[in-house]
Amino acid sequence: HKFLFYAVYSPDMPSRLPIQDIFAGLVTSIGTAIRYWFHYTLVAFAWLGVVPLTACRIYKCLFTGSVSSLLTLPLDILSTENLLADCLQGCFVVTCTLCAFISLVWLREQIVHGGAPQWLEQNQQQPLNGVGQQNEGQAVANAGVENAMLDQPANPAAENVVVGENPEIQEEQVDEEEEDNEDEEDAVVEDAADANNGAQDDMNWNALEWDRAAEELTWERMLGLDGSLVFLEHVFWVVSLNTLFILVFAFCPYHIGHFSIVGLGFEEYVQASHFEGLITTIVGYVLLAVTLIVCHGLAALVKFQRSRRLLGVCYIVVKVSLLVVVEIGVFPLICGWWLDICSLEMFDATLKDRELSFQSAPGTTMFLHWLVGMVYVFYFASFILLLREVLRPGVLWFLRNLNDPDFNPVQEMIHLPIYRHLRRFILSVIVFGSIVLLMLWLPIRIIKYLLPNFLPYNVMLYSDAPVSELSLELLLLQVVLPALLEQGHTRQWLKGLVRAWTVTAGYLLDLHSYLLGDQEENENNANQQPNNQHARNNNAIPVVGEGLHAAHQAILQQ
């Protein structure tokens, strides 16, 4: 069937659209466009102008160190001097504060789902046990669960499994019971079971409310792109959050470190480093961590339960932040400088040259050394992953396995004490430094002894060419070589080369079974005796690849 469609109008409609209707529609469309233009201009002005400018001016006001700057802050915010530079700097400040806020939320999720450290969980479980002993009418099942939790062996993995089953319910139960203990101890003893059920209901209700709020709050609504003016409230909260984070995470640690450095008389040394602000802030965070752990111990002595937990969580946040700075910032920097020092003879340079370059451009020099250190750490980790595929499990027990599904560096930062991290850091520095000595410094010495005219290697950093040698080398290290390593054939060739070298060195040093295990003997037995497969599987000789995780865990426990 063929269908035809026609526009059917009412009989009283005119044959042509009247001019006034056309103009009315045109005026309406122009008015809507102007209204949207004004609205989007206001949105752009608020998010790209007011928020960064306010953050930058407040940051400068707090760090000028004078009371007059606080009094003239409203006038400084409305000033039109250096608008573009202050907006760019404010965008950087806002980005830092938002990253800090997201990191805090993510760290809270890690603590909630992965379990708090053992010393914090023990402090929190004691009131639970006390309530369970006092309440004779409480259900036997609840008491059994609490006793099972408290009677766990001193194994962090097993304890985390038990504690981490529903930590949010446990935290709310404990908080409610502690508040009631401070007010009326008898009421807690009588209504413990009802409080537990109420905590679960409250948690479920809060979860539903948060999910509903998350569904209503979209990016368009939050930024003001949906046409409403609700985003002005969000702008106010972002400005307040920026001010709070600047005050708590930058102003207070910096001034704590500044007063401590001035009091100890190290001000000249810090100024000579050209990174006075960064070093002063890190010193302030270190002193803040020490103060928090001391206050946590005092709160434990006087049995202030809520204060003790709050101080413990704050200490965990500061500790994880400092460890991240050490792992990502300080360690690659040490590796980069050690690589530079060990390769000075290759470039016919001296420490005096490096000192002059640092004095002329400290920021660029430190960044280049950090970049070189990060590249070195990346290739070292890639080579270790390749070695684990060749060697038997357990040979590299002293190096962390990045492919282990249970490996979580953030959880280790939360749970392990500081001295364990310090010991790992020293071990990593020794291992990485020794590798640099063996692979860089010693070959350079041998080349200079055997071929005196072969070195030095000259690098043209300043040239008229559009692409310098340094740019090409960085492109080779960062783009070309990782792409080649990810290709199957290149990886298999490198793996075969490493395996051939390991077999040769193992036979020469009589370490073949220690390095490679009994894989080849087991494969030969499997080819020669296919009928005795079941009997061979019952032997106690492990095949490479079987029980890799168990072997690593056993060695780590030892």
PDB file of N, CA and C in Angstrom, residues 301-357:
ATOM      1  N   LEU A 301      45.439   7.386  76.397  1.00  0.00           N
ATOM      2  CA  LEU A 301      45.676   7.263  77.840  1.00  0.00           C
ATOM      3  C   LEU A 301      44.474   7.756  78.646  1.00  0.00           C
ATOM      4  N   VAL A 302      43.899   8.880  78.234  1.00  0.00           N
ATOM      5  CA  VAL A 302      42.758   9.427  78.971  1.00  0.00           C
ATOM      6  C   VAL A 302      41.428   8.868  78.478  1.00  0.00           C
ATOM      7  N   LYS A 303      41.471   7.948  77.487  1.00  0.00           N
ATOM      8  CA  LYS A 303      40.296   7.224  77.000  1.00  0.00           C
ATOM      9  C   LYS A 303      39.243   8.153  76.386  1.00  0.00           C
ATOM     10  N   PHE A 304      39.714   9.089  75.551  1.00  0.00           N
ATOM     11  CA  PHE A 304      38.806   9.888  74.719  1.00  0.00           C
ATOM     12  C   PHE A 304      38.641   9.152  73.393  1.00  0.00           C
ATOM     13  N   GLN A 305      37.547   8.385  73.261  1.00  0.00           N
ATOM     14  CA  GLN A 305      37.419   7.465  72.140  1.00  0.00           C
ATOM     15  C   GLN A 305      37.292   8.205  70.808  1.00  0.00           C
ATOM     16  N   ARG A 306      36.391   9.175  70.738  1.00  0.00           N
ATOM     17  CA  ARG A 306      36.167   9.866  69.472  1.00  0.00           C
ATOM     18  C   ARG A 306      37.379  10.706  69.075  1.00  0.00           C
ATOM     19  N   SER A 307      37.987  11.384  70.043  1.00  0.00           N
ATOM     20  CA  SER A 307      39.186  12.179  69.738  1.00  0.00           C
ATOM     21  C   SER A 307      40.318  11.285  69.273  1.00  0.00           C
ATOM     22  N   ARG A 308      40.440  10.121  69.912  1.00  0.00           N
ATOM     23  CA  ARG A 308      41.511   9.206  69.526  1.00  0.00           C
ATOM     24  C   ARG A 308      41.330   8.732  68.087  1.00  0.00           C
ATOM     25  N   ARG A 309      40.106   8.382  67.711  1.00  0.00           N
ATOM     26  CA  ARG A 309      39.889   7.912  66.334  1.00  0.00           C
ATOM     27  C   ARG A 309      40.104   9.038  65.334  1.00  0.00           C
ATOM     28  N   LEU A 310      39.618  10.248  65.662  1.00  0.00           N
ATOM     29  CA  LEU A 310      39.789  11.377  64.752  1.00  0.00           C
ATOM     30  C   LEU A 310      41.271  11.704  64.548  1.00  0.00           C
ATOM     31  N   LEU A 311      42.037  11.715  65.627  1.00  0.00           N
ATOM     32  CA  LEU A 311      43.475  11.981  65.513  1.00  0.00           C
ATOM     33  C   LEU A 311      44.178  10.879  64.726  1.00  0.00           C
ATOM     34  N   GLY A 312      43.737   9.626  64.924  1.00  0.00           N
ATOM     35  CA  GLY A 312      44.340   8.521  64.175  1.00  0.00           C
ATOM     36  C   GLY A 312      44.086   8.615  62.683  1.00  0.00           C
ATOM     37  N   VAL A 313      42.848   8.987  62.301  1.00  0.00           N
ATOM     38  CA  VAL A 313      42.539   9.127  60.879  1.00  0.00           C
ATOM     39  C   VAL A 313      43.313  10.293  60.266  1.00  0.00           C
ATOM     40  N   CYS A 314      43.435  11.405  60.999  1.00  0.00           N
ATOM     41  CA  CYS A 314      44.218  12.546  60.501  1.00  0.00           C
ATOM     42  C   CYS A 314      45.686  12.164  60.319  1.00  0.00           C
ATOM     43  N   TYR A 315      46.206  11.370  61.244  1.00  0.00           N
ATOM     44  CA  TYR A 315      47.593  10.914  61.112  1.00  0.00           C
ATOM     45  C   TYR A 315      47.770  10.023  59.883  1.00  0.00           C
ATOM     46  N   ILE A 316      46.773   9.167  59.604  1.00  0.00           N
ATOM     47  CA  ILE A 316      46.850   8.303  58.420  1.00  0.00           C
ATOM     48  C   ILE A 316      46.869   9.147  57.146  1.00  0.00           C
ATOM     49  N   VAL A 317      46.035  10.200  57.100  1.00  0.00           N
ATOM     50  CA  VAL A 317      46.000  11.069  55.919  1.00  0.00           C
ATOM     51  C   VAL A 317      47.347  11.742  55.698  1.00  0.00           C
ATOM     52  N   VAL A 318      47.933  12.294  56.769  1.00  0.00           N
ATOM     53  CA  VAL A 318      49.227  12.968  56.641  1.00  0.00           C
ATOM     54  C   VAL A 318      50.319  11.969  56.269  1.00  0.00           C
ATOM     55  N   LYS A 319      50.271  10.781  56.870  1.00  0.00           N
ATOM     56  CA  LYS A 319      51.301   9.772  56.585  1.00  0.00           C
ATOM     57  C   LYS A 319      51.242   9.325  55.129  1.00  0.00           C
ATOM     58  N   VAL A 320      50.043   9.048  54.620  1.00  0.00           N
ATOM     59  CA  VAL A 320      49.913   8.611  53.220  1.00  0.00           C
ATOM     60  C   VAL A 320      50.368   9.717  52.272  1.00  0.00           C
ATOM     61  N   SER A 321      50.031  10.973  52.583  1.00  0.00           N
ATOM     62  CA  SER A 321      50.454  12.082  51.724  1.00  0.00           C
ATOM     63  C   SER A 321      51.970  12.197  51.674  1.00  0.00           C
ATOM     64  N   LEU A 322      52.617  12.106  52.820  1.00  0.00           N
ATOM     65  CA  LEU A 322      54.080  12.193  52.848  1.00  0.00           C
ATOM     66  C   LEU A 322      54.724  11.013  52.129  1.00  0.00           C
ATOM     67  N   LEU A 323      54.158   9.814  52.294  1.00  0.00           N
ATOM     68  CA  LEU A 323      54.727   8.644  51.619  1.00  0.00           C
ATOM     69  C   LEU A 323      54.567   8.747  50.105  1.00  0.00           C
ATOM     70  N   VAL A 324      53.442   9.311  49.639  1.00  0.00           N
ATOM     71  CA  VAL A 324      53.264   9.505  48.197  1.00  0.00           C
ATOM     72  C   VAL A 324      54.294  10.491  47.663  1.00  0.00           C
ATOM     73  N   VAL A 325      54.553  11.568  48.416  1.00  0.00           N
ATOM     74  CA  VAL A 325      55.575  12.529  47.996  1.00  0.00           C
ATOM     75  C   VAL A 325      56.948  11.867  47.926  1.00  0.00           C
ATOM     76  N   VAL A 326      57.257  11.018  48.900  1.00  0.00           N
ATOM     77  CA  VAL A 326      58.563  10.348  48.913  1.00  0.00           C
ATOM     78  C   VAL A 326      58.680   9.363  47.750  1.00  0.00           C
ATOM     79  N   GLU A 327      57.612   8.578  47.517  1.00  0.00           N
ATOM     80  CA  GLU A 327      57.674   7.537  46.488  1.00  0.00           C
ATOM     81  C   GLU A 327      57.703   8.124  45.073  1.00  0.00           C
ATOM     82  N   ILE A 328      56.901   9.164  44.834  1.00  0.00           N
ATOM     83  CA  ILE A 328      56.771   9.703  43.479  1.00  0.00           C
ATOM     84  C   ILE A 328      57.718  10.864  43.235  1.00  0.00           C
ATOM     85  N   GLY A 329      58.068  11.607  44.270  1.00  0.00           N
ATOM     86  CA  GLY A 329      58.904  12.783  44.087  1.00  0.00           C
ATOM     87  C   GLY A 329      60.350  12.597  44.471  1.00  0.00           C
ATOM     88  N   VAL A 330      60.589  12.166  45.715  1.00  0.00           N
ATOM     89  CA  VAL A 330      61.959  12.126  46.240  1.00  0.00           C
ATOM     90  C   VAL A 330      62.750  10.971  45.644  1.00  0.00           C
ATOM     91  N   PHE A 331      62.159   9.779  45.566  1.00  0.00           N
ATOM     92  CA  PHE A 331      62.921   8.609  45.103  1.00  0.00           C
ATOM     93  C   PHE A 331      63.373   8.737  43.647  1.00  0.00           C
ATOM     94  N   PRO A 332      62.490   9.122  42.682  1.00  0.00           N
ATOM     95  CA  PRO A 332      62.996   9.340  41.316  1.00  0.00           C
ATOM     96  C   PRO A 332      64.030  10.455  41.241  1.00  0.00           C
ATOM     97  N   LEU A 333      63.908  11.462  42.101  1.00  0.00           N
ATOM     98  CA  LEU A 333      64.895  12.548  42.114  1.00  0.00           C
ATOM     99  C   LEU A 333      66.261  12.039  42.551  1.00  0.00           C
ATOM    100  N   ILE A 334      66.275  11.183  43.569  1.00  0.00           N
ATOM    101  CA  ILE A 334      67.543  10.587  44.012  1.00  0.00           C
ATOM    102  C   ILE A 334      68.142   9.733  42.894  1.00  0.00           C
ATOM    103  N   CYS A 335      67.301   8.932  42.233  1.00  0.00           N
ATOM    104  CA  CYS A 335      67.797   8.089  41.133  1.00  0.00           C
ATOM    105  C   CYS A 335      68.342   8.950  39.991  1.00  0.00           C
ATOM    106  N   GLY A 336      67.643  10.041  39.663  1.00  0.00           N
ATOM    107  CA  GLY A 336      68.112  10.900  38.580  1.00  0.00           C
ATOM    108  C   GLY A 336      69.450  11.556  38.890  1.00  0.00           C
ATOM    109  N   TRP A 337      69.613  12.070  40.106  1.00  0.00           N
ATOM    110  CA  TRP A 337      70.890  12.682  40.475  1.00  0.00           C
ATOM    111  C   TRP A 337      72.002  11.647  40.533  1.00  0.00           C
ATOM    112  N   TRP A 338      71.720  10.438  41.024  1.00  0.00           N
ATOM    113  CA  TRP A 338      72.752   9.393  41.092  1.00  0.00           C
ATOM    114  C   TRP A 338      73.168   8.957  39.687  1.00  0.00           C
ATOM    115  N   LEU A 339      72.198   8.862  38.770  1.00  0.00           N
ATOM    116  CA  LEU A 339      72.528   8.573  37.372  1.00  0.00           C
ATOM    117  C   LEU A 339      73.420   9.662  36.779  1.00  0.00           C
ATOM    118  N   ASP A 340      73.102  10.918  37.087  1.00  0.00           N
ATOM    119  CA  ASP A 340      73.908  12.022  36.572  1.00  0.00           C
ATOM    120  C   ASP A 340      75.313  11.998  37.142  1.00  0.00           C
ATOM    121  N   ILE A 341      75.430  11.733  38.433  1.00  0.00           N
ATOM    122  CA  ILE A 341      76.756  11.711  39.062  1.00  0.00           C
ATOM    123  C   ILE A 341      77.601  10.564  38.511  1.00  0.00           C
ATOM    124  N   CYS A 342      76.977   9.397  38.323  1.00  0.00           N
ATOM    125  CA  CYS A 342      77.739   8.238  37.821  1.00  0.00           C
ATOM    126  C   CYS A 342      78.086   8.371  36.338  1.00  0.00           C
ATOM    127  N   SER A 343      77.402   9.245  35.603  1.00  0.00           N
ATOM    128  CA  SER A 343      77.679   9.390  34.170  1.00  0.00           C
ATOM    129  C   SER A 343      78.418  10.690  33.854  1.00  0.00           C
ATOM    130  N   LEU A 344      79.021  11.338  34.857  1.00  0.00           N
ATOM    131  CA  LEU A 344      79.727  12.590  34.602  1.00  0.00           C
ATOM    132  C   LEU A 344      80.911  12.396  33.662  1.00  0.00           C
ATOM    133  N   GLU A 345      81.652  11.294  33.839  1.00  0.00           N
ATOM    134  CA  GLU A 345      82.830  11.058  33.004  1.00  0.00           C
ATOM    135  C   GLU A 345      82.453  10.793  31.556  1.00  0.00           C
ATOM    136  N   MET A 346      81.237  10.285  31.327  1.00  0.00           N
ATOM    137  CA  MET A 346      80.820  10.011  29.962  1.00  0.00           C
ATOM    138  C   MET A 346      80.610  11.307  29.177  1.00  0.00           C
ATOM    139  N   PHE A 347      80.198  12.377  29.881  1.00  0.00           N
ATOM    140  CA  PHE A 347      79.969  13.657  29.218  1.00  0.00           C
ATOM    141  C   PHE A 347      81.094  14.658  29.478  1.00  0.00           C
ATOM    142  N   ASP A 348      82.179  14.205  30.109  1.00  0.00           N
ATOM    143  CA  ASP A 348      83.318  15.066  30.430  1.00  0.00           C
ATOM    144  C   ASP A 348      82.858  16.293  31.229  1.00  0.00           C
ATOM    145  N   ALA A 349      82.054  16.047  32.259  1.00  0.00           N
ATOM    146  CA  ALA A 349      81.529  17.113  33.111  1.00  0.00           C
ATOM    147  C   ALA A 349      81.991  16.874  34.546  1.00  0.00           C
ATOM    148  N   THR A 350      81.794  17.877  35.371  1.00  0.00           N
ATOM    149  CA  THR A 350      82.164  17.797  36.776  1.00  0.00           C
ATOM    150  C   THR A 350      80.975  18.215  37.629  1.00  0.00           C
ATOM    151  N   LEU A 351      81.101  17.973  38.920  1.00  0.00           N
ATOM    152  CA  LEU A 351      80.050  18.384  39.835  1.00  0.00           C
ATOM    153  C   LEU A 351      79.885  19.902  39.872  1.00  0.00           C
ATOM    154  N   LYS A 352      80.978  20.616  39.597  1.00  0.00           N
ATOM    155  CA  LYS A 352      80.906  22.078  39.570  1.00  0.00           C
ATOM    156  C   LYS A 352      79.985  22.554  38.440  1.00  0.00           C
ATOM    157  N   ASP A 353      80.054  21.877  37.287  1.00  0.00           N
ATOM    158  CA  ASP A 353      79.153  22.229  36.182  1.00  0.00           C
ATOM    159  C   ASP A 353      77.692  22.010  36.555  1.00  0.00           C
ATOM    160  N   ARG A 354      77.415  20.894  37.223  1.00  0.00           N
ATOM    161  CA  ARG A 354      76.040  20.625  37.643  1.00  0.00           C
ATOM    162  C   ARG A 354      75.576  21.643  38.684  1.00  0.00           C
ATOM    163  N   GLU A 355      76.481  22.055  39.555  1.00  0.00           N
ATOM    164  CA  GLU A 355      76.115  23.057  40.550  1.00  0.00           C
ATOM    165  C   GLU A 355      75.805  24.406  39.892  1.00  0.00           C
ATOM    166  N   LEU A 356      76.585  24.776  38.885  1.00  0.00           N
ATOM    167  CA  LEU A 356      76.323  26.029  38.177  1.00  0.00           C
ATOM    168  C   LEU A 356      74.998  25.983  37.426  1.00  0.00           C
ATOM    169  N   SER A 357      74.701  24.840  36.795  1.00  0.00           N
ATOM    170  CA  SER A 357      73.422  24.719  36.096  1.00  0.00           C
ATOM    171  C   SER A 357      72.246  24.759  37.071  1.00  0.00           C
TER     172      SER A 357
END
